[in-house]
Structure formats: C-alpha cells, structure tokens
Amino acid sequence: MEEKLHALAQAAKEAVRAAKSLEELDGVRIRFLGRKGELTQILRSMKELPPAERPRLGQLANRVRDELEAELAERAENLKRLLEECRLEKERLDTTLPGVRPTLGHKHPLTWVLDEIKDIFLRLGFDVVEEPEVEYDYYNFEALNIPKDHPARDMQDTFYITEEILLRTHTSPFQARTLERMAPEVPVRVICPGRCYRRDPADATHSPMFYQTEILAVDKNISFAHLKWILITFVREMFGKNREVRFRPSFFPFTEPSAEVDISCVVCGGKGCSLCKGTGWLEILGSGMVHPRELEIAGYDPRKVSGFAAGMGPDRIAMLKYGIDDIRLFYENDLRFLRQF
Amino acid sequence: MRVPYSWLKSYVDVDLQPEELGEKLTMAGLAVDSIERVGADTTNVVVGLVKEMKRHPEADHLWVVHVDTGEGKIRQVITGAQNLTPGVRVPVALPGATLPGGEKIAETRFRGVVSEGMLCSAQELGLAEDRAEEEEGILILEGEPPLGTDIRAVVGLGEVVFNLDITPNRPDCLSMIGVAREVAALTGAKLKLPPVDVKEYGGNINDRLKIRVDAPDLCLRYAARVLTKIRVAPSPGWLKRRLLAAGMRPINNIVDVTNYVMLETGQPLHAFDYTRLAGQEIIVRRARPGENLITLDGVERKLSPEMLVIADGEQATGLAGIMGGLLSEITNETSTVMLESACFYNISVRRTARQLGIRSEASLRFEKGVDPNGVLFALERACHLIEELGAGEVVEGIIDIYPNPVSPWEVKISPVRIRNLIGAQVSDDFIRSSLQRLGLEIVGDEEHSLTVRVPTFRPDLRQEADFVEEVARLYGFTEIPATAMEGVLSLGHKPRALQIEDKVKEVLRAAGLDETQTYSFVHPGSVDKLRLAPDDPRRRLIRLLLPLSEDQSVLRTTLLPSLLEVAALNQRRKTGPVNIFEVNRVYWPKELPLKELPEMPRHVGVVLAGPRGESSWQGKAADNDFYRLKGILEALLEAFRVEGEFVAATLPTYHPGRQAALSVAGEEVATLGELHPAVAEAFGLSGRVYALELNLERLIPKMNLAPRYRPWPRFPGVERDLAFLVPADTPAKSVTAVLKEAGGPTLSELKLFDLYSGEQVPPGYKSLAYSFVFRASDHTLTEEEIEPVLAAIIKAAEDQLGARVRR
Ligand SMILES: [Zn+2]
C-alpha cells in the first residue's frame, strides 16, 4: 500500500509536469483525483486496512493528495501565464503606424489673438463692450474731434452707406459712445474689439476689413505714466517678458499727447532686419491721453478727470506672433492655413 | 519729407552722428523712416569729357559717344540720351562699375557696336526720384571737374538724407527751417535763418502789375514781386545737388529757386512769365463754368466753379496752390518774372487737387496748412537768391493783399496740471525752457499759470493739452515712469452675449469644425445663388456708396454665401474635408435707404462638404449627411440647455425633402438642410453639401449657462426592445409621440436604435426599432407591472399609427 502510494505520487507528479494545456491538466486531475480517480480509489480502500496502519497510511495518502492538489494549482497557474504570454506575443502591433486622431476643429488665428487681448485686459479690470460696425459719421469722426475736411480724414478712406452712415473705420467711435453713456461716472475702464473697414484694396499688408481693439480708461488723476504701465504690462504678457517697449510722440486727432508704441522686433530682437526695416522696432499700438475736447463733448469736466486710450490691430499682432507675411491669408480661409492654429 | 543733413546744418549747428540725430528726431515725434546715404555704394563712376558724337549706324535714336576719362585713351560709349553736346562733362560708369542699388556695368554691344561703359543720368546715380524715361537725360556736370575724378566727390554722393514721416499736425516741419527749429529745440543749439535782404532796382511794381483777389474766402494772402533782366540758365551745382538730394529735379535757375525756397521755408512759390500775363494783371478768382486750363504737365484740365485759379486779364493761367499753367511757364526766352507767394485755403486746395487727381509738393503743403505770416519771408528769400545767382533784378515794391491778418494767439497753461497729466516730476523751469526752445514766447508768468504766445507757424498749439505734448516730448517719453493705476479694484466683465459666443465656438470646434473669418461684404448676386424667394427679407441688401468691387459691394444678410465660397475654394484647392463654421454678424436694414443703423444680429453658419474628417489607414471617414448636421445643432442646444423643436421647412435654398427649421419657444431660430443641387452648382461646389444658419442673437436670451445637478434614478430600469412596422411616410416624431404618450410615467427612456426597410419588410413600410426603459422612482418594477404598459404601447401603435409589431 505504501509503495503503491509512493508510486502513484510519482506518476501523478510526472503527469502534471507533462500536461501541455489546461485541458490536459484537467485530465490529470480527473485521472487521480476524480470520482473514480486512482488516488480517490486508494483513499476509499483505506477502511479495508488493519486499524493499526490506518492512521499512518491515512496521513500519507492525505499528504499525497494535498501535494498533488498544490502541484496541479501551481501548474495551472504557470500554464495560464505561459498561454497568456503566448497570446500577447502574437498580438504584437506595429506601434510605428500612425494613430487614428479625433477630428478637432481649429480656432481662427485672429480669434486666438482677440481672445488673448480680451483676456489680458479683463484681468486688468477692463470691461469688454461691443459697438456697432455700421456707424454714424458723427461717432466715427465728429465726436472724435475729426470734423469734415479735417486733414486726418485723409488718413482714412471710408466706406460710406449714406451721407451720415458708414462702416466704422476704427473702433474709436466706442470712445465717444462709452463716454456719452458713462458721463459723469468714473472710473471708466473698457475694451472694445471688433471689425473695421477702410477703402484699401487688399494686398499683403492691407485689407478692406480688419480687426481693431481699443481700450479706454477715464478717472481722476490718470496720467501718461499710467498709460505706459498698462501698455507695457499688456505687451509683455502678449509678446513675452523680455520685450522692449518704446513710446514715441505721434499724432492722432482724438488724443493729446499721442504716442506710437513700438516693441523690439520679434524676428531680430532689435538688431535690425528686413521686417523692422533695420530699425529693430515694430509699431504695434497707437495711444494717447484722451483729448479734453472729447471728454467735454461727452459731458466730463476735463479739469477734473483725464483718461487714456489705445488702439491696436489684432491682424498685425497675429502676423507678428505667428510669422504670417500676408494679411489676406486671414480672410481667404484656406484650410491648410486655418489648420495650423 | 527728405532732409539732406548738410542742408539742415545750414540753419542749425549740429554735429551729431546721423543715427544719433535720427533717434532724437524719432523720439521727438518726427519719425525717421530711413537714413539714406545717397549713392554711397557707387564705385568706378568717373568724370568724362564728351569729345565727339555720331549717330549709331544701325539705330537712329542712339548716339556713339567718344569720352575722355583721363586714362590716356578715348572710350566709346553708346547712349540713348539726346541732351549731349561735345565739350560737356558727364558721369561715366566704367566696365566693372556698381551703381546705387547694386547694378553692375559691363562692356556690352548695341547692334554690333561696342560700348565700353555707360553714361549716367541723375536718376541712375540715385540723385532723383523715378521719372518717365523720356524725361531722362545724362547728368551734365557743372564747371570743369578733373577728368577721371570719382563721381562721388563731384555730385555729393554719400550725402546723408533723413526720410521723415511728418504727422499732419506739424505742417511747419515740411520745411528745412521747420525741422532745424525742432533740432535746435532738441539739442539746445541756435536756429540761424538765411539772409533775405533784397536790392531793389527802381521802377515801381504798381506801374507794372495789378492784382485783385476776388475770392478772399479761398485766398488768405497774395503777395508778389516783379523781377526784370531775367537770365534763365541751369542752376549752379550746389543748388542742383540740394534739390536732387531732397528729391526734386532741377529745371532752370528761376524754377529751382522757387522750389528751393519752398523746401527751405515750407512756403510754395510760383514764377510766372510776366510778358505772358494778358493785361499784366492777376485776378485770384473761382474758375468760370466750362473754363479749361492746360497745366505745366501738358494736361488739359476741365475746371469747375468751386476751384480757385490764378487768372490774367483773359483766362486762368494757374491752379492756385497746385500747379502753374503751361502758357505762363518760365522758358529760356523769359525776360521778366512775376513771383507769387500766397496763402490759399487748405480745404479748397485739397478738394481741387483730389478732384483733378494732381498732387504736387505745393498742394501737399497748402493742404496741411501754410503760415500766412511766412509769405513775405519766402518771397524775399527767393528774390535774394535770384539776385545772388545774378539771374535777375528786383523791381521796387511788393504787392501784398492780406485783408484779414492772422495774429499770434495766447494760451494760458497750468504747470501743475501739465505735470499731473504727464505723471512725472517735470519742473516749472523745465516747462518754461522747453517752450522757449520751441520758439514760443512766455508773456505771462504768474503763481499757477503761464501765458504763452504762439507764433502762427504752430497752428497745432491751441490749448493746454497741446502743450502737455510739447513738454512731454522734450522731457522724453522714455523718461516718463510707468506707474500702476490706483483706485478701486474692479473686475473686468465680459457681457453674456460674448461669453455665449465664445462657448458656441468652443462647442463647434469640439464637433470638429474649423472656424473661418470672412468679409462682411459680398456680391449682391449671392442671394440669387442661394435661390432666395423674391420676398425673402434677406434680399434687402445694404449697398456701399463706393465699393472697391462688385464682389464686395453689399453687406451680407446671411453668412451662407461667404461660407459656401470658402468651401468651394477649398474643394478647388483640394485642401481636405470641409467642415467649417463662422460666428459673425449679418446686417438687416430696418428700412432702405438706411435712415438709422441696421439690425446687426450675430449668426452662426455651418457648412459641411465632403467626408466628416480625414481618412486614415484604417479606412475612410464617413460622409456627412443631414443627420450629422442636425446632430451638431442638437449638441449645441444641449450644451446651452435649450429645448428646441424641428419643424418642416420649404426654403428654395435647400433640397425640398431634406431641410428643417428649428424653433425654440415658438420662434424660428435656425434653418438647416442639404443644399439644393442648383445652389451647390451656383457656388461651384461638388457633391452633397450641408448647411445651417442660426440666429444666435435670438437664441441668447433662451440659453442657460448654469448647469444644475439632478440625481439619476436609484432603482434600476427594465429594458425592452420592440420594432414596429409603420407606413414608410410616417415621421419618426409622430411614432415617438404615440409611444411616449402610451408609455405614461413608467416609460423613462425611449431611444430609436434602428431604422430598416428592405427584405422582410413589406413594401411601403419601414421598421423602426426602439429600446424602452421602464422605471419607477421607489422600487424595481416587476414583470407583472411592465406587461400591461407594453401592451398599451403596442395597442396605441396599432390603433393610431397602423403599426404592427415585428417579431
Ligand atoms: Zn527686426
């Protein structure tokens, strides 16, 4: 009996080792541990043994059974792992094949820039307002200190619809409209983005329609020094912390003093290149202190409050920021262009 | 404005490097566009003497010229210029020479004859602006410069010229003296005015000339002198060189002096051939109806009565302030000259110049404004120069008609306010000295105010703010500190409409659509291309008075034409799948012609043409169809928590069987559909194209930006699927309505999951398969509870829709 058990244990071990699949292994389990299994039968025949041998041989038989079960389990585990490894190996992909991308829509480059400008000024406490693109001559010119026949009207060729109604040539009418609405309240801090129109045939640097964004602040004791701070802060946020900014005197009919704002060239950094015509500077903003007459027209007392205004061209900013050399690309909408943003 | 540095130095002692002075001018508001060194890169161009010239044997218009360039041999050069005579000295570009702009000269052949170099015109040496070729001649050199001398030393090549961009408020700086005055103020140097003393040679101008100003509203001042014994000749070299460097062509000594003084003082002058003035009289008047004038450029101009002319006893002989007439032009025969120095009304000059399409150096200055009190200075300066050149003698007396003299004005300013507006510690002393350096006179100096007298050449200085600028720019914009704003902290506010617009764009991009930006103006025919009905309000277009082209002549009433054009362009260029959108305004007149501003609602437009996206190696992207288009709109509604209803539509723009309108709370806000093939064809589009247009402005009040959490049901639902055979023309919407109604409150979800017709479905029928979820809020439903509901649903479908359940 004892030898029989030992031989059985040996045979079972070999059978477990020889099993090549989970099915074969299951066959081994049935052969030895099944209801009619070899070990089962031995265990069943225990009761026929002399009582003195029963405990010892019973113990042995149980041990053989436990060991076999453990080996079966271990082998099953190994086989499972091996089979899985085998399957995974077969499932190997060529990961150098391109991914399958979701279709994402693209934001127009002008929208990127407009959003960024709005965002910066919102953080600086400016309210965003929208004003009409089809505008009265009065707000576009008269209220801005540009009477009919003023030489400054030379600078802008205007799309008129009737004698009194036109497509705004700049966002500046918003100054007059805002001041008229707010007077005599202070502080005023607003930004107005939008489309503007001039009778310039389209070429690489001109477009009959373009965007402008204008800011306006009116309060007690506002000075040119404040204008400088706001615009330097804006430019560095928009074009990077190391951007040099320079203010130089210029002329706009509705500001006095007026300043043109230049930034160090985005291409050469100030050394001089073809983009900046060798000067190292790029014109980016027009600005100035709100003309006292404009404040007066709106109903403010220019001896008590003052303000500043600045206007910028998102088209130009986008061209400089993204290295675009032809303004027409914005409005042509070739998808090969739009999908780069 | 071109300012040669050496010329500028005649009026102010300044010794700065050109770049340094350029920087100062730019930072003071006289923007320097560029600093040129005229012809500085010219090499191997030397002085040559024309020895002999004969016609080219093969070409009549060419000359074979023999020149001596001091090399001990005679060179043979071919030229097409007709202004040479033997004995003149000219610039000769030797083979291997470089001209301004980098042009290289080599030995060439003209119709078989060798040319060993090239004779140069002023323009070729970079001394004059571009001109028409026939006006060109070879530059004849003054005096007897030694043969073979480098031309740069002879004609002043290498001269530094500042190109200034003068702002419209500073007409005084359209002159050398004006710029010199600025330089003096910036550097502290003294301004030196040129001599204007005139020797009068007897006679009396009043015996020789009568002047009458009939239009004093357009002519503020008219002054004249008469000069006799005129000897018209080429100007001396220094005068020519200065004119050339400043961008004007020398003509003859008399005309050159008038141009020179204009550049010097900013006051345009004009010289008339006195003997050609009928009746020896000048009448400054408006043109007569139908009057014509041949101007100096040989063009016959039709005049109209609002134009100001200078007339003699018979006819117009000059366009006031713009251009002289051919008849009274200075010629080699001119012996007596009337020299005019006048101040014409700027608006009248601008209108006339624009109407006739003429721009001259004179009109440019009159348009910006000329100082009426500078008239005599310029007149005397010109007479002084003509005498200095020995070109004429001045008759005694000046005629000067100046009925309403303009006087300097006074402005009271507050140094404290100036300081506060600048935001820098600018001292009172600095303010005083700045004003004085600018040539302004302080006539009152009180405790808190200064009274400044402004000379009439600074019309831009009228009120305190103008002085803030003067002080600030002399102080230096760079020196002013950047100071953070003080006051109440405030939060920037973005209006709801803009918040919604941004979010709409976000949703549409997430749906895979690319954003476009198209012009607000379109071709008026675009509404025909859309096949809009004759009474469609979108046919009421706002037209521009003076459009750039018919393509951009009306404001758009719908976004679709622009988007369809973009789609067509991209199809033509094969740029890939076209799935685009735009959010911008359209323009709806309240009445035509416009009396008030139009309605300008924000619209959303979407166009899908071609597949939904890029194909990949896994296969092609699915094609767009009506339901994708509708799904985009539904997704948009969901994002803003809006309930909408799609109803039938009958717009000619769309496929008659594939279109719908979206209505929200009883108001139509959008239309969508597959484009009618005729519309697609009209826009040059191929394949099926889908489009929608949404009036966002109408939808905005109905949109909800604030999500609100609702717990989902706690008890599981029970799912059942049922397919119904219904007559093919039954709209899915009515089936859904019947099923929902019959399902009652226990039917918590109903979703179409299959639409089928074909095998096993009888003709004239379609199969709609729905999944139902039944649910109670307080317990899990049992089979017994669901059975009667299902039965009711099936019965309702059979009774109301003529449906059969498909097993
Ligand atoms: Zn650069």
PDB file of C-alpha atoms in Angstrom, chain A residues 138-283:
ATOM      1  CA  TYR A 138     -20.946 111.549 -36.106  1.00  0.00           C
ATOM      2  CA  TYR A 139     -19.447 108.904 -33.816  1.00  0.00           C
ATOM      3  CA  ASN A 140     -16.801 107.803 -36.279  1.00  0.00           C
ATOM      4  CA  PHE A 141     -15.474 111.305 -36.919  1.00  0.00           C
ATOM      5  CA  GLU A 142     -17.265 114.333 -35.489  1.00  0.00           C
ATOM      6  CA  ALA A 143     -17.389 113.229 -31.874  1.00  0.00           C
ATOM      7  CA  LEU A 144     -13.728 112.248 -32.082  1.00  0.00           C
ATOM      8  CA  ASN A 145     -12.577 115.727 -32.897  1.00  0.00           C
ATOM      9  CA  ILE A 146     -12.360 114.960 -36.635  1.00  0.00           C
ATOM     10  CA  PRO A 147     -14.705 117.443 -38.320  1.00  0.00           C
ATOM     11  CA  LYS A 148     -15.482 117.178 -42.045  1.00  0.00           C
ATOM     12  CA  ASP A 149     -12.480 118.370 -44.072  1.00  0.00           C
ATOM     13  CA  HIS A 150     -10.083 117.685 -41.223  1.00  0.00           C
ATOM     14  CA  PRO A 151      -6.762 116.585 -42.731  1.00  0.00           C
ATOM     15  CA  ALA A 152      -6.935 113.450 -40.594  1.00  0.00           C
ATOM     16  CA  ARG A 153      -9.777 112.214 -42.760  1.00  0.00           C
ATOM     17  CA  ASP A 154      -7.138 111.967 -45.430  1.00  0.00           C
ATOM     18  CA  MET A 155      -5.597 109.168 -43.471  1.00  0.00           C
ATOM     19  CA  GLN A 156      -8.716 107.056 -43.778  1.00  0.00           C
ATOM     20  CA  ASP A 157     -10.665 106.274 -46.848  1.00  0.00           C
ATOM     21  CA  THR A 158     -14.120 105.443 -45.739  1.00  0.00           C
ATOM     22  CA  PHE A 159     -16.897 103.150 -46.949  1.00  0.00           C
ATOM     23  CA  TYR A 160     -19.997 105.315 -46.774  1.00  0.00           C
ATOM     24  CA  ILE A 161     -23.507 103.874 -46.989  1.00  0.00           C
ATOM     25  CA  THR A 162     -25.321 107.182 -46.863  1.00  0.00           C
ATOM     26  CA  GLU A 163     -24.035 110.633 -46.164  1.00  0.00           C
ATOM     27  CA  GLU A 164     -24.465 110.068 -42.449  1.00  0.00           C
ATOM     28  CA  ILE A 165     -23.942 106.326 -42.089  1.00  0.00           C
ATOM     29  CA  LEU A 166     -20.736 104.431 -42.770  1.00  0.00           C
ATOM     30  CA  LEU A 167     -18.724 101.341 -41.937  1.00  0.00           C
ATOM     31  CA  ARG A 168     -16.617 102.357 -38.974  1.00  0.00           C
ATOM     32  CA  THR A 169     -13.003 102.976 -39.924  1.00  0.00           C
ATOM     33  CA  HIS A 170     -11.747 102.248 -36.430  1.00  0.00           C
ATOM     34  CA  THR A 171     -13.118 101.075 -33.106  1.00  0.00           C
ATOM     35  CA  SER A 172     -12.650 104.589 -31.749  1.00  0.00           C
ATOM     36  CA  PRO A 173     -16.363 105.524 -32.009  1.00  0.00           C
ATOM     37  CA  PHE A 174     -16.673 103.368 -28.944  1.00  0.00           C
ATOM     38  CA  GLN A 175     -14.802 106.054 -27.018  1.00  0.00           C
ATOM     39  CA  ALA A 176     -17.446 108.620 -27.785  1.00  0.00           C
ATOM     40  CA  ARG A 177     -20.287 106.168 -27.179  1.00  0.00           C
ATOM     41  CA  THR A 178     -18.846 104.879 -23.926  1.00  0.00           C
ATOM     42  CA  LEU A 179     -18.080 108.322 -22.555  1.00  0.00           C
ATOM     43  CA  GLU A 180     -21.514 109.574 -23.534  1.00  0.00           C
ATOM     44  CA  ARG A 181     -23.111 106.611 -21.746  1.00  0.00           C
ATOM     45  CA  MET A 182     -20.926 106.791 -18.645  1.00  0.00           C
ATOM     46  CA  ALA A 183     -20.517 110.523 -18.078  1.00  0.00           C
ATOM     47  CA  PRO A 184     -20.024 111.798 -15.460  1.00  0.00           C
ATOM     48  CA  GLU A 185     -19.297 108.443 -13.784  1.00  0.00           C
ATOM     49  CA  VAL A 186     -15.727 107.317 -13.112  1.00  0.00           C
ATOM     50  CA  PRO A 187     -13.822 105.086 -13.259  1.00  0.00           C
ATOM     51  CA  VAL A 188     -14.253 104.008 -16.861  1.00  0.00           C
ATOM     52  CA  ARG A 189     -12.186 101.009 -17.931  1.00  0.00           C
ATOM     53  CA  VAL A 190     -13.325  99.380 -21.133  1.00  0.00           C
ATOM     54  CA  ILE A 191     -12.009  97.465 -24.097  1.00  0.00           C
ATOM     55  CA  CYS A 192     -13.792  97.227 -27.440  1.00  0.00           C
ATOM     56  CA  PRO A 193     -12.794  94.659 -30.049  1.00  0.00           C
ATOM     57  CA  GLY A 194     -14.353  94.433 -33.481  1.00  0.00           C
ATOM     58  CA  ARG A 195     -14.320  94.631 -37.222  1.00  0.00           C
ATOM     59  CA  CYS A 196     -13.364  97.843 -39.009  1.00  0.00           C
ATOM     60  CA  TYR A 197     -13.360  98.836 -42.650  1.00  0.00           C
ATOM     61  CA  ARG A 198     -11.301 101.064 -44.918  1.00  0.00           C
ATOM     62  CA  ARG A 199     -11.297 101.554 -48.637  1.00  0.00           C
ATOM     63  CA  ASP A 200      -7.906  99.906 -49.111  1.00  0.00           C
ATOM     64  CA  PRO A 201      -7.725  97.317 -51.859  1.00  0.00           C
ATOM     65  CA  ALA A 202      -6.427  94.059 -50.422  1.00  0.00           C
ATOM     66  CA  ASP A 203      -2.707  93.395 -50.708  1.00  0.00           C
ATOM     67  CA  ALA A 204      -0.125  91.725 -48.496  1.00  0.00           C
ATOM     68  CA  THR A 205      -0.383  94.427 -45.832  1.00  0.00           C
ATOM     69  CA  HIS A 206      -3.837  95.957 -46.416  1.00  0.00           C
ATOM     70  CA  SER A 207      -7.314  94.595 -46.128  1.00  0.00           C
ATOM     71  CA  PRO A 208     -10.602  96.460 -46.663  1.00  0.00           C
ATOM     72  CA  MET A 209     -11.789  94.732 -43.491  1.00  0.00           C
ATOM     73  CA  PHE A 210      -9.676  94.122 -40.430  1.00  0.00           C
ATOM     74  CA  TYR A 211      -9.958  93.923 -36.679  1.00  0.00           C
ATOM     75  CA  GLN A 212      -9.156  96.550 -34.133  1.00  0.00           C
ATOM     76  CA  THR A 213      -9.176  96.549 -30.383  1.00  0.00           C
ATOM     77  CA  GLU A 214      -9.281  99.698 -28.420  1.00  0.00           C
ATOM     78  CA  ILE A 215      -9.018 100.431 -24.734  1.00  0.00           C
ATOM     79  CA  LEU A 216     -10.158 103.435 -22.763  1.00  0.00           C
ATOM     80  CA  ALA A 217      -9.696 104.486 -19.148  1.00  0.00           C
ATOM     81  CA  VAL A 218     -11.061 107.643 -17.553  1.00  0.00           C
ATOM     82  CA  ASP A 219     -10.675 108.540 -13.913  1.00  0.00           C
ATOM     83  CA  LYS A 220      -9.446 111.228 -11.596  1.00  0.00           C
ATOM     84  CA  ASN A 221      -5.705 111.785 -11.898  1.00  0.00           C
ATOM     85  CA  ILE A 222      -4.974 109.487 -14.807  1.00  0.00           C
ATOM     86  CA  SER A 223      -1.628 110.306 -16.325  1.00  0.00           C
ATOM     87  CA  PHE A 224       0.569 109.362 -19.222  1.00  0.00           C
ATOM     88  CA  ALA A 225       2.627 107.329 -16.736  1.00  0.00           C
ATOM     89  CA  HIS A 226      -0.425 105.105 -16.147  1.00  0.00           C
ATOM     90  CA  LEU A 227      -0.883 104.632 -19.881  1.00  0.00           C
ATOM     91  CA  LYS A 228       2.719 103.495 -20.089  1.00  0.00           C
ATOM     92  CA  TRP A 229       2.264 100.985 -17.288  1.00  0.00           C
ATOM     93  CA  ILE A 230      -0.867  99.426 -18.763  1.00  0.00           C
ATOM     94  CA  LEU A 231       0.560  99.111 -22.250  1.00  0.00           C
ATOM     95  CA  ILE A 232       3.937  97.777 -21.130  1.00  0.00           C
ATOM     96  CA  THR A 233       2.118  95.227 -18.982  1.00  0.00           C
ATOM     97  CA  PHE A 234      -0.037  94.230 -21.933  1.00  0.00           C
ATOM     98  CA  VAL A 235       2.822  93.969 -24.409  1.00  0.00           C
ATOM     99  CA  ARG A 236       4.949  91.826 -22.101  1.00  0.00           C
ATOM    100  CA  GLU A 237       2.006  89.499 -21.456  1.00  0.00           C
ATOM    101  CA  MET A 238       1.318  89.241 -25.174  1.00  0.00           C
ATOM    102  CA  PHE A 239       4.850  89.067 -26.558  1.00  0.00           C
ATOM    103  CA  GLY A 240       6.939  87.856 -23.642  1.00  0.00           C
ATOM    104  CA  LYS A 241       8.574  89.240 -20.541  1.00  0.00           C
ATOM    105  CA  ASN A 242      11.741  90.396 -22.257  1.00  0.00           C
ATOM    106  CA  ARG A 243      10.098  92.501 -24.899  1.00  0.00           C
ATOM    107  CA  GLU A 244      11.441  96.057 -25.023  1.00  0.00           C
ATOM    108  CA  VAL A 245       8.750  98.720 -25.359  1.00  0.00           C
ATOM    109  CA  ARG A 246       9.245 102.264 -26.546  1.00  0.00           C
ATOM    110  CA  PHE A 247       6.862 105.212 -26.662  1.00  0.00           C
ATOM    111  CA  ARG A 248       7.378 107.962 -29.180  1.00  0.00           C
ATOM    112  CA  PRO A 249       5.351 111.089 -29.893  1.00  0.00           C
ATOM    113  CA  SER A 250       2.900 110.885 -32.741  1.00  0.00           C
ATOM    114  CA  PHE A 251      -0.408 112.350 -33.802  1.00  0.00           C
ATOM    115  CA  PHE A 252      -3.999 111.192 -33.550  1.00  0.00           C
ATOM    116  CA  PRO A 253      -6.832 113.683 -33.700  1.00  0.00           C
ATOM    117  CA  PHE A 254      -8.542 112.346 -30.590  1.00  0.00           C
ATOM    118  CA  THR A 255      -5.607 112.080 -28.224  1.00  0.00           C
ATOM    119  CA  GLU A 256      -3.173 114.658 -26.923  1.00  0.00           C
ATOM    120  CA  PRO A 257      -0.400 113.882 -26.259  1.00  0.00           C
ATOM    121  CA  SER A 258      -0.309 110.934 -28.646  1.00  0.00           C
ATOM    122  CA  ALA A 259       2.197 108.129 -28.611  1.00  0.00           C
ATOM    123  CA  GLU A 260       3.103 105.392 -31.020  1.00  0.00           C
ATOM    124  CA  VAL A 261       4.168 102.272 -29.176  1.00  0.00           C
ATOM    125  CA  ASP A 262       6.952 100.140 -30.644  1.00  0.00           C
ATOM    126  CA  ILE A 263       8.193  96.776 -29.456  1.00  0.00           C
ATOM    127  CA  SER A 264      11.601  95.296 -30.058  1.00  0.00           C
ATOM    128  CA  CYS A 265      11.479  93.296 -33.276  1.00  0.00           C
ATOM    129  CA  VAL A 266      10.063  89.793 -32.900  1.00  0.00           C
ATOM    130  CA  VAL A 267      12.441  88.457 -35.535  1.00  0.00           C
ATOM    131  CA  CYS A 268      15.799  90.061 -34.793  1.00  0.00           C
ATOM    132  CA  GLY A 269      15.175  91.172 -31.216  1.00  0.00           C
ATOM    133  CA  GLY A 270      16.345  94.693 -32.009  1.00  0.00           C
ATOM    134  CA  LYS A 271      19.462  94.148 -34.086  1.00  0.00           C
ATOM    135  CA  GLY A 272      17.709  95.170 -37.293  1.00  0.00           C
ATOM    136  CA  CYS A 273      16.277  93.005 -40.072  1.00  0.00           C
ATOM    137  CA  SER A 274      14.008  93.291 -43.085  1.00  0.00           C
ATOM    138  CA  LEU A 275      10.804  93.001 -41.024  1.00  0.00           C
ATOM    139  CA  CYS A 276      11.684  96.039 -38.887  1.00  0.00           C
ATOM    140  CA  LYS A 277      13.327  97.809 -41.843  1.00  0.00           C
ATOM    141  CA  GLY A 278      16.588  97.761 -39.959  1.00  0.00           C
ATOM    142  CA  THR A 279      15.305  99.833 -37.053  1.00  0.00           C
ATOM    143  CA  GLY A 280      14.963  96.999 -34.538  1.00  0.00           C
ATOM    144  CA  TRP A 281      11.467  98.256 -33.671  1.00  0.00           C
ATOM    145  CA  LEU A 282       7.959  97.324 -34.744  1.00  0.00           C
ATOM    146  CA  GLU A 283       4.961  99.630 -34.459  1.00  0.00           C
TER     147      GLU A 283
END
